[in-house]
Coordinates of C-alpha atoms in Angstrom, one line a residue:
Chain I
M282 CA -0.1 -0.1 0.2
I283 CA 2.8 2.5 -0.9
P284 CA 2.0 5.1 -3.6
A285 CA 4.6 5.4 -6.1
A286 CA 7.1 8.3 -5.1
F287 CA 6.1 11.7 -6.1
E288 CA 7.4 15.6 -5.6
Y289 CA 5.8 17.1 -3.1
Y290 CA 5.0 21.0 -2.5
R291 CA 3.2 23.3 0.1
P292 CA 2.9 26.7 -1.5
K293 CA 1.6 29.6 0.6
D294 CA 0.1 31.2 -1.9
M295 CA -2.4 30.1 -5.2
A296 CA 0.3 31.9 -7.4
G297 CA 2.5 28.9 -5.9
V298 CA 0.1 26.3 -6.6
L299 CA -0.9 27.7 -10.2
S300 CA 3.1 27.8 -11.3
V301 CA 3.5 24.2 -10.4
L302 CA 0.3 23.2 -12.5
E303 CA 1.5 25.1 -15.3
E304 CA 5.2 23.4 -15.0
H305 CA 3.7 20.0 -14.8
G306 CA 0.2 19.8 -16.4
D307 CA -1.7 16.7 -15.7
D308 CA 1.3 15.5 -14.2
A309 CA 0.4 17.6 -11.1
R310 CA -2.6 17.7 -8.7
V311 CA -3.5 19.5 -5.5
V312 CA -4.6 17.4 -2.8
A313 CA -6.8 18.9 0.1
G314 CA -7.9 16.7 2.8
G315 CA -6.7 13.6 0.6
H316 CA -9.2 11.0 1.7
S317 CA -10.4 10.5 -2.0
L318 CA -6.9 11.0 -3.5
I319 CA -4.6 9.0 -1.2
P320 CA -6.3 6.0 -1.1
M321 CA -6.2 6.0 -5.1
M322 CA -2.6 6.9 -5.2
K323 CA -1.9 3.6 -2.5
L324 CA -4.0 1.6 -4.8
R325 CA -1.7 2.9 -7.7
M326 CA -4.7 3.9 -9.5
A327 CA -4.0 7.2 -9.5
E328 CA -0.1 8.3 -10.2
V329 CA 0.5 11.9 -9.2
P330 CA 4.3 12.6 -9.8
H331 CA 3.8 16.2 -8.5
L332 CA 1.6 16.6 -5.2
I333 CA 0.8 20.0 -4.4
D334 CA -0.8 20.5 -0.6
L335 CA -3.4 23.1 -0.4
Q336 CA -3.4 23.1 3.4
D337 CA -1.2 26.4 3.9
V338 CA -2.6 28.1 0.9
A339 CA -4.1 31.6 2.5
G340 CA -7.9 32.5 1.6
L341 CA -8.9 28.9 0.8
T342 CA -10.8 28.3 4.5
G343 CA -13.8 29.7 6.1
I344 CA -17.7 30.2 5.8
S345 CA -19.1 33.7 5.2
I346 CA -22.9 34.4 5.5
D347 CA -23.5 38.3 3.7
A348 CA -27.1 39.1 3.0
G349 CA -28.2 35.6 2.4
R350 CA -25.0 34.7 0.3
I351 CA -23.2 32.0 1.7
R352 CA -19.5 31.2 0.5
I353 CA -17.7 28.1 1.6
G354 CA -14.0 28.1 1.2
A355 CA -12.6 25.1 -0.7
M356 CA -10.5 23.9 2.3
T357 CA -13.4 23.9 4.8
T358 CA -14.1 20.5 6.2
Q359 CA -17.2 18.4 6.7
H360 CA -16.4 18.5 10.5
E361 CA -16.1 22.7 10.4
I362 CA -19.3 22.6 8.3
I363 CA -21.2 20.5 10.9
N364 CA -20.2 22.5 13.6
H365 CA -20.7 26.1 12.4
A366 CA -24.1 27.5 14.0
G367 CA -24.4 30.4 11.6
L368 CA -24.4 27.9 8.5
T369 CA -26.7 25.7 9.9
D370 CA -29.3 28.4 10.8
A371 CA -28.9 29.6 6.9
A372 CA -28.7 26.4 5.5
P373 CA -29.3 23.2 7.7
I374 CA -29.2 21.1 4.6
M375 CA -25.4 21.4 4.5
R376 CA -24.9 19.9 8.3
E377 CA -27.8 17.1 7.7
A378 CA -25.9 16.0 4.7
S379 CA -22.0 16.6 6.0
L380 CA -23.1 14.3 9.1
Q381 CA -24.0 11.4 6.3
I382 CA -20.5 11.6 4.6
A383 CA -18.1 8.8 5.7
D384 CA -17.1 8.6 9.3
P385 CA -15.9 11.2 11.9
Q386 CA -12.3 10.7 11.0
V387 CA -12.9 11.3 7.5
R388 CA -15.0 14.4 8.6
Y389 CA -12.3 15.9 10.1
M390 CA -9.8 15.8 6.9
G391 CA -12.7 15.6 4.0
T392 CA -13.4 19.3 2.4
V393 CA -16.1 20.7 0.5
G394 CA -13.9 21.5 -2.4
G395 CA -12.6 18.2 -2.7
N396 CA -15.6 16.5 -2.3
V397 CA -17.3 18.5 -5.1
A398 CA -14.1 18.8 -7.4
N399 CA -13.2 15.0 -7.3
G400 CA -15.9 14.2 -9.9
D401 CA -16.6 11.0 -8.0
P402 CA -20.3 10.4 -8.6
G403 CA -20.3 9.0 -5.2
N404 CA -19.5 12.0 -3.5
D405 CA -22.4 13.6 -1.6
M406 CA -21.7 17.4 -2.0
P407 CA -22.0 17.4 -5.7
G408 CA -26.0 16.6 -5.8
L409 CA -26.4 18.6 -2.7
M410 CA -24.6 21.8 -4.7
Q411 CA -26.9 21.0 -7.9
C412 CA -29.8 21.0 -5.7
L413 CA -28.9 24.5 -4.0
D414 CA -27.9 25.8 -7.4
A415 CA -24.6 26.5 -6.2
T416 CA -21.9 28.2 -8.2
F417 CA -18.3 27.0 -8.2
I418 CA -15.5 29.5 -8.2
L419 CA -12.4 28.4 -10.1
V420 CA -8.7 30.0 -10.6
G421 CA -6.4 29.6 -13.3
P422 CA -3.7 31.0 -15.1
D423 CA -6.3 33.8 -16.9
G424 CA -7.9 34.5 -13.3
E425 CA -11.3 33.8 -11.6
R426 CA -14.2 32.4 -13.2
S427 CA -17.3 30.8 -11.9
V428 CA -19.5 27.7 -13.0
A429 CA -22.6 26.7 -12.0
A430 CA -22.8 23.2 -10.5
R431 CA -25.7 21.9 -12.3
D432 CA -23.0 22.8 -15.6
F433 CA -20.0 21.2 -14.1
Y434 CA -20.1 17.6 -14.2
E435 CA -19.4 15.8 -17.3
A436 CA -18.9 12.2 -16.5
A437 CA -17.2 10.2 -13.7
Y438 CA -14.3 12.2 -12.5
M439 CA -14.5 14.7 -15.6
T440 CA -15.5 18.0 -15.2
D441 CA -15.3 21.6 -16.4
R442 CA -12.3 22.4 -14.5
A443 CA -9.4 22.4 -16.7
D444 CA -6.0 20.5 -15.3
D445 CA -4.5 24.2 -14.5
E446 CA -7.1 25.6 -12.5
V447 CA -8.0 25.0 -8.7
L448 CA -11.4 25.1 -7.5
T449 CA -11.1 27.6 -4.5
A450 CA -14.9 28.2 -3.0
V451 CA -18.9 27.2 -3.6
E452 CA -21.4 29.9 -3.3
F453 CA -25.3 29.8 -3.1
A454 CA -28.0 31.7 -1.8
A455 CA -29.1 30.7 1.7
P456 CA -32.1 28.3 0.8
N457 CA -35.3 29.4 2.6
A458 CA -36.7 26.0 1.9
G459 CA -38.0 22.9 3.4
Y460 CA -34.9 21.1 3.1
A461 CA -34.0 17.1 3.3
Y462 CA -30.8 15.0 2.5
E463 CA -31.7 11.3 2.6
K464 CA -29.0 8.6 1.8
Q465 CA -29.1 4.8 1.6
K466 CA -26.2 3.2 2.4
R467 CA -25.0 -0.4 3.2
K468 CA -23.1 1.0 6.5
I469 CA -21.3 3.8 8.0
G470 CA -18.5 5.1 5.7
D471 CA -20.0 3.7 2.1
Y472 CA -21.0 5.8 -0.7
A473 CA -24.7 6.0 -1.5
T474 CA -27.0 3.1 -2.9
A475 CA -29.0 6.2 -3.3
A476 CA -29.2 9.7 -2.2
A477 CA -31.8 12.4 -2.8
A478 CA -31.4 16.1 -1.8
V479 CA -34.4 18.0 -1.8
L480 CA -35.7 21.9 -1.1
I481 CA -39.4 22.8 -1.1
T482 CA -41.1 25.9 -0.6
K483 CA -44.9 26.2 0.2
E484 CA -47.3 29.1 -0.7
G485 CA -50.7 28.3 1.1
G486 CA -50.6 24.9 1.3
A487 CA -49.3 24.0 -2.3
C488 CA -45.7 23.2 -3.3
A489 CA -44.2 26.8 -4.7
S490 CA -41.1 25.5 -6.0
A491 CA -38.9 22.3 -5.5
S492 CA -35.0 21.4 -6.4
I493 CA -34.5 17.9 -6.7
A494 CA -31.0 16.3 -7.4
M495 CA -29.5 12.7 -6.7
T496 CA -26.2 10.9 -5.7
N497 CA -24.4 8.0 -7.4
L498 CA -27.3 7.1 -9.4
S499 CA -25.3 8.0 -12.8
D500 CA -21.7 8.5 -13.6
T501 CA -22.8 12.4 -12.5
P502 CA -25.0 13.7 -9.9
V503 CA -28.7 14.2 -11.3
Y504 CA -30.6 17.5 -10.9
S505 CA -33.8 16.4 -12.2
A506 CA -35.7 19.5 -13.3
D507 CA -38.8 17.6 -14.1
A508 CA -39.2 15.9 -10.8
G509 CA -39.2 19.3 -9.1
A510 CA -41.4 20.6 -11.6
A511 CA -43.8 17.7 -11.0
L512 CA -44.4 18.8 -7.1
V513 CA -45.3 22.4 -8.0
G514 CA -48.5 23.6 -7.7
S515 CA -49.7 20.5 -6.0
S516 CA -50.3 19.7 -2.2
L517 CA -48.0 16.4 -2.4
D518 CA -51.2 14.2 -3.5
D519 CA -50.3 10.6 -4.6
A520 CA -50.4 11.5 -8.3
S521 CA -47.8 14.3 -7.9
M522 CA -45.5 12.4 -5.7
K523 CA -45.6 9.5 -8.2
A524 CA -45.0 12.1 -11.2
A525 CA -42.1 13.5 -9.5
V526 CA -40.5 9.8 -8.6
D527 CA -41.3 9.0 -12.3
A528 CA -39.5 12.0 -13.7
M529 CA -36.5 11.2 -11.4
L530 CA -36.4 7.7 -12.7
G531 CA -36.2 8.7 -16.2
D532 CA -33.3 11.2 -15.6
I533 CA -31.1 8.6 -13.4
D534 CA -29.0 5.9 -15.1
P535 CA -27.5 3.7 -12.6
T536 CA -25.1 0.6 -13.2
E537 CA -25.0 -2.6 -11.2
D538 CA -22.2 -2.9 -9.0
N539 CA -21.6 -4.6 -5.3
R540 CA -24.5 -2.5 -3.9
G541 CA -26.9 -4.3 -6.2
P542 CA -28.3 -4.6 -9.6
V543 CA -30.1 -1.6 -11.6
E544 CA -33.5 -2.4 -10.7
F545 CA -32.6 -2.5 -7.1
K546 CA -30.8 0.8 -7.2
R547 CA -34.1 2.2 -8.8
H548 CA -36.2 0.9 -6.3
A549 CA -33.9 2.3 -3.6
A550 CA -33.7 5.8 -5.5
S551 CA -37.7 5.8 -5.6
V552 CA -38.0 5.2 -1.8
I553 CA -35.2 7.8 -0.6
L554 CA -36.8 10.4 -2.8
R555 CA -40.4 10.2 -1.4
R556 CA -38.7 10.1 2.0
A557 CA -36.7 13.4 1.3
I558 CA -39.7 15.1 -0.3
E559 CA -42.0 13.9 2.7
N560 CA -39.5 15.2 5.1
A561 CA -38.7 18.6 3.1
W562 CA -42.6 19.3 2.8
D563 CA -43.0 18.9 6.6
R564 CA -40.0 21.3 7.1
A565 CA -41.3 23.8 4.5
Chain Y
M29 CA 14.5 6.3 -5.7
S30 CA 15.8 8.7 -3.3
N31 CA 13.9 12.2 -2.8
K32 CA 14.0 12.4 1.0
K33 CA 13.1 15.5 2.6
H34 CA 13.6 16.9 5.9
F35 CA 10.7 16.4 8.4
K36 CA 9.6 17.6 11.8
L37 CA 6.6 16.3 14.1
T38 CA 6.3 16.5 17.6
V39 CA 4.8 12.8 19.0
N40 CA 3.3 12.9 22.3
G41 CA 5.3 15.7 23.5
E42 CA 8.4 15.1 22.2
E43 CA 10.1 16.8 18.7
Q44 CA 11.3 14.3 16.3
E45 CA 13.3 15.3 13.2
F46 CA 14.1 12.8 10.4
L47 CA 14.8 12.6 6.5
A48 CA 12.0 10.5 4.9
E49 CA 10.2 10.0 1.3
P50 CA 7.0 12.6 1.4
R51 CA 5.1 9.3 0.4
E52 CA 5.5 7.7 3.7
L53 CA 2.7 7.0 5.4
L54 CA 2.3 8.6 8.9
I55 CA 1.5 5.1 10.4
H56 CA 4.4 3.8 9.2
T57 CA 6.7 6.7 10.2
L58 CA 5.1 6.3 13.8
R59 CA 5.4 2.7 14.1
E60 CA 8.6 2.0 12.3
R61 CA 10.5 5.1 12.5
L62 CA 9.7 6.4 15.7
R63 CA 8.5 3.1 17.5
Q64 CA 5.3 4.3 18.7
T65 CA 3.6 1.0 17.8
G66 CA 0.4 1.7 19.9
P67 CA -1.5 2.7 16.9
H68 CA -2.0 -0.4 14.9
I69 CA -2.4 -1.2 10.7
G70 CA -5.8 -3.2 10.5
C71 CA -6.8 -2.5 7.1
E72 CA -4.8 0.3 5.7
T73 CA -7.6 1.4 3.7
S74 CA -8.9 4.2 5.7
H75 CA -11.9 2.0 6.8
C76 CA -11.2 0.4 10.2
G77 CA -9.5 3.3 12.2
A78 CA -7.1 1.0 14.3
C79 CA -4.5 3.4 13.3
T80 CA -6.2 6.6 14.6
V81 CA -4.0 9.2 16.3
T82 CA -4.8 12.9 17.2
M83 CA -3.4 15.5 14.8
N84 CA -3.4 19.3 15.4
G85 CA -6.5 18.4 17.5
K86 CA -8.3 16.0 14.9
S87 CA -8.8 12.4 15.1
V88 CA -7.3 11.2 11.8
K89 CA -6.5 7.7 10.3
A90 CA -2.6 7.7 10.1
C91 CA -2.8 5.4 7.1
T92 CA -4.3 8.1 4.9
V93 CA -1.7 10.7 5.7
F94 CA 1.5 11.2 4.4
V95 CA 4.2 12.3 6.2
A96 CA 4.8 15.4 4.1
Q97 CA 1.2 16.5 5.0
A98 CA 2.1 16.0 8.8
D99 CA 5.3 18.1 8.7
G100 CA 5.1 20.4 11.4
A101 CA 2.2 18.7 13.5
D102 CA 1.6 18.2 16.8
I103 CA 0.6 14.2 17.0
T104 CA -0.5 12.1 20.1
T105 CA -0.8 8.4 20.1
I106 CA -1.9 6.0 22.6
E107 CA 1.3 6.0 24.1
G108 CA 1.1 9.7 25.0
L109 CA -2.4 9.3 26.8
G110 CA -1.5 6.8 29.4
N111 CA 1.3 4.0 30.5
P112 CA 1.1 0.7 32.4
D113 CA 1.8 2.7 35.5
N114 CA -0.7 5.4 35.1
L115 CA -3.6 4.4 32.6
H116 CA -5.8 7.1 31.2
V117 CA -9.3 7.3 32.9
L118 CA -10.5 5.7 29.2
Q119 CA -7.9 2.7 29.5
E120 CA -8.9 1.8 33.0
S121 CA -12.7 2.3 32.1
F122 CA -11.8 -0.1 29.0
K123 CA -10.2 -2.8 31.4
E124 CA -13.1 -2.6 34.1
H125 CA -15.6 -3.0 31.6
H126 CA -14.6 -5.5 29.4
G127 CA -14.1 -3.2 26.6
L128 CA -11.9 -5.4 24.4
Q129 CA -11.4 -8.7 23.5
C130 CA -8.4 -9.3 21.4
G131 CA -7.4 -5.7 21.9
F132 CA -6.1 -4.9 18.4
C133 CA -8.5 -2.3 17.9
T134 CA -8.3 -0.6 21.3
P135 CA -5.6 1.8 21.1
G136 CA -7.7 3.5 18.0
M137 CA -10.8 3.4 20.1
I138 CA -9.2 5.1 23.0
T139 CA -7.6 7.6 21.2
R140 CA -10.8 8.3 19.3
A141 CA -12.9 8.1 22.3
S142 CA -10.4 10.9 24.2
K143 CA -11.1 13.4 21.5
L144 CA -14.6 12.5 21.5
L145 CA -15.0 13.1 25.1
E146 CA -13.0 16.7 24.9
E147 CA -15.7 17.7 22.1
N148 CA -18.4 16.4 23.6
P149 CA -17.8 15.6 27.5
T150 CA -21.4 14.5 28.2
P151 CA -22.4 12.2 25.3
T152 CA -25.4 10.2 24.9
E153 CA -25.2 6.4 24.1
E154 CA -26.2 7.4 20.4
E155 CA -23.7 10.1 20.2
V156 CA -20.8 7.6 21.4
R157 CA -22.2 5.1 18.8
F158 CA -22.0 8.0 16.2
G159 CA -18.9 9.4 17.0
M160 CA -17.1 5.9 17.4
A161 CA -18.5 5.1 13.9
G162 CA -15.0 5.3 12.1
N163 CA -13.4 2.6 14.4
I164 CA -14.2 -1.2 13.7
C165 CA -14.3 -3.9 16.4
R166 CA -14.5 -7.7 15.2
C167 CA -14.8 -9.0 18.9
T168 CA -17.1 -7.3 21.3
G169 CA -20.3 -6.1 19.1
Y170 CA -19.6 -2.9 20.5
Q171 CA -21.6 -3.0 23.7
N172 CA -19.0 -2.8 26.3
I173 CA -16.8 -0.6 24.3
V174 CA -19.9 1.9 24.6
K175 CA -20.3 1.3 28.4
S176 CA -16.7 1.9 28.9
I177 CA -16.5 5.2 27.2
L178 CA -19.9 6.4 28.8
A179 CA -18.3 5.3 32.3
A180 CA -15.3 7.0 31.6
A181 CA -17.3 10.2 30.7
S182 CA -19.0 10.1 34.0
E183 CA -15.7 9.3 35.9
M184 CA -14.1 12.5 34.0
N185 CA -16.9 14.6 35.2
A186 CA -17.4 13.9 38.7
A187 CA -13.5 14.4 38.7
K188 CA -13.9 17.9 37.2
E189 CA -16.7 18.7 39.3
A190 CA -14.8 17.9 42.6
A191 CA -12.0 19.5 41.3
E192 CA -14.1 23.0 41.5

């Protein structure tokens, strides 16, 4: 379980990170908490001749909430998200989802930036970010740009991020809505068999808006606009609930693996989405 | 390939300086280089928690940290919590409540539990189970581990109250 040798860098600023990325191209990668990348390096499924540690880079940590706009620095850990009272007030779905990621030791190290930038369909934050309609901030040699979470994921481990860019923060509006993050997993620490992020607003007893995203049911997270639309205007009667679940099932594309065959995953996705919608509705 | 670099760690209060390859895993540094063999290698794949140490105030799995990442860090292993002549309250409690059978997971269990109780000195049983979920035991069924941690919490709180 020893990875291939690598050159190690621990720059103090983003300019230092970008210069190594520029020099070594896709032979260089950044590491945040490392709990996705390091296991892959140990298995020699990832070879990283130039490893750039972000832990000392200034400006990548911290959670700010300003006039309903939330910004979370890429190096903010799941442990910090769980224990941040202001964030839990403004966006309780962040805490609810973070508590379902991995286990306590991993949450001390795992970061929001690593979780969203890695592009692993099993990660929980990408679907959550799509549900929140978050924006990712990327910095590269030409400066900063932003990209919508809903446009970021292309395929497993393939994202809109270029090799010479670093994801520095996620931003989203505080969701004034009923919320739920529901996850079915075989055991603590496992990736989801199926997970659903749901935000619902209510007006006069009817659903005014709904945002739904699913995790680990395709080679990218799945934002299902049709599933959300199926709920709007309804008071969550059986027909609209079934329409939302059917719409979601039309958007996912799970594959068989050791978590089960395709039919089982579609069943689990249906159960988990119903549960998430009911929770979010009760909290709206 | 020799790209050894100079690293500095504080382990159980003692400063350690040495040359190592950046890719060396912290658990190997601790066990083989610094002879702190309390933290164990169970799975070596970030799952079992037997290698848990406290690094800069966080419970971490030392099999999933490169020594280079730990450069400059302050690390506590089970050796830093207690010793045979002066057991930590948690060690005493695991002994008293039969919180171990084969003992292989125990150093990681106790190191993790010490951090858990530091952050939450009065946990419920559910909070103990949730907070210990990164540590796997194949012998006990966890019941006595949970009991040991809850008993240690009560004892530590009673001692704190008595001191006040």
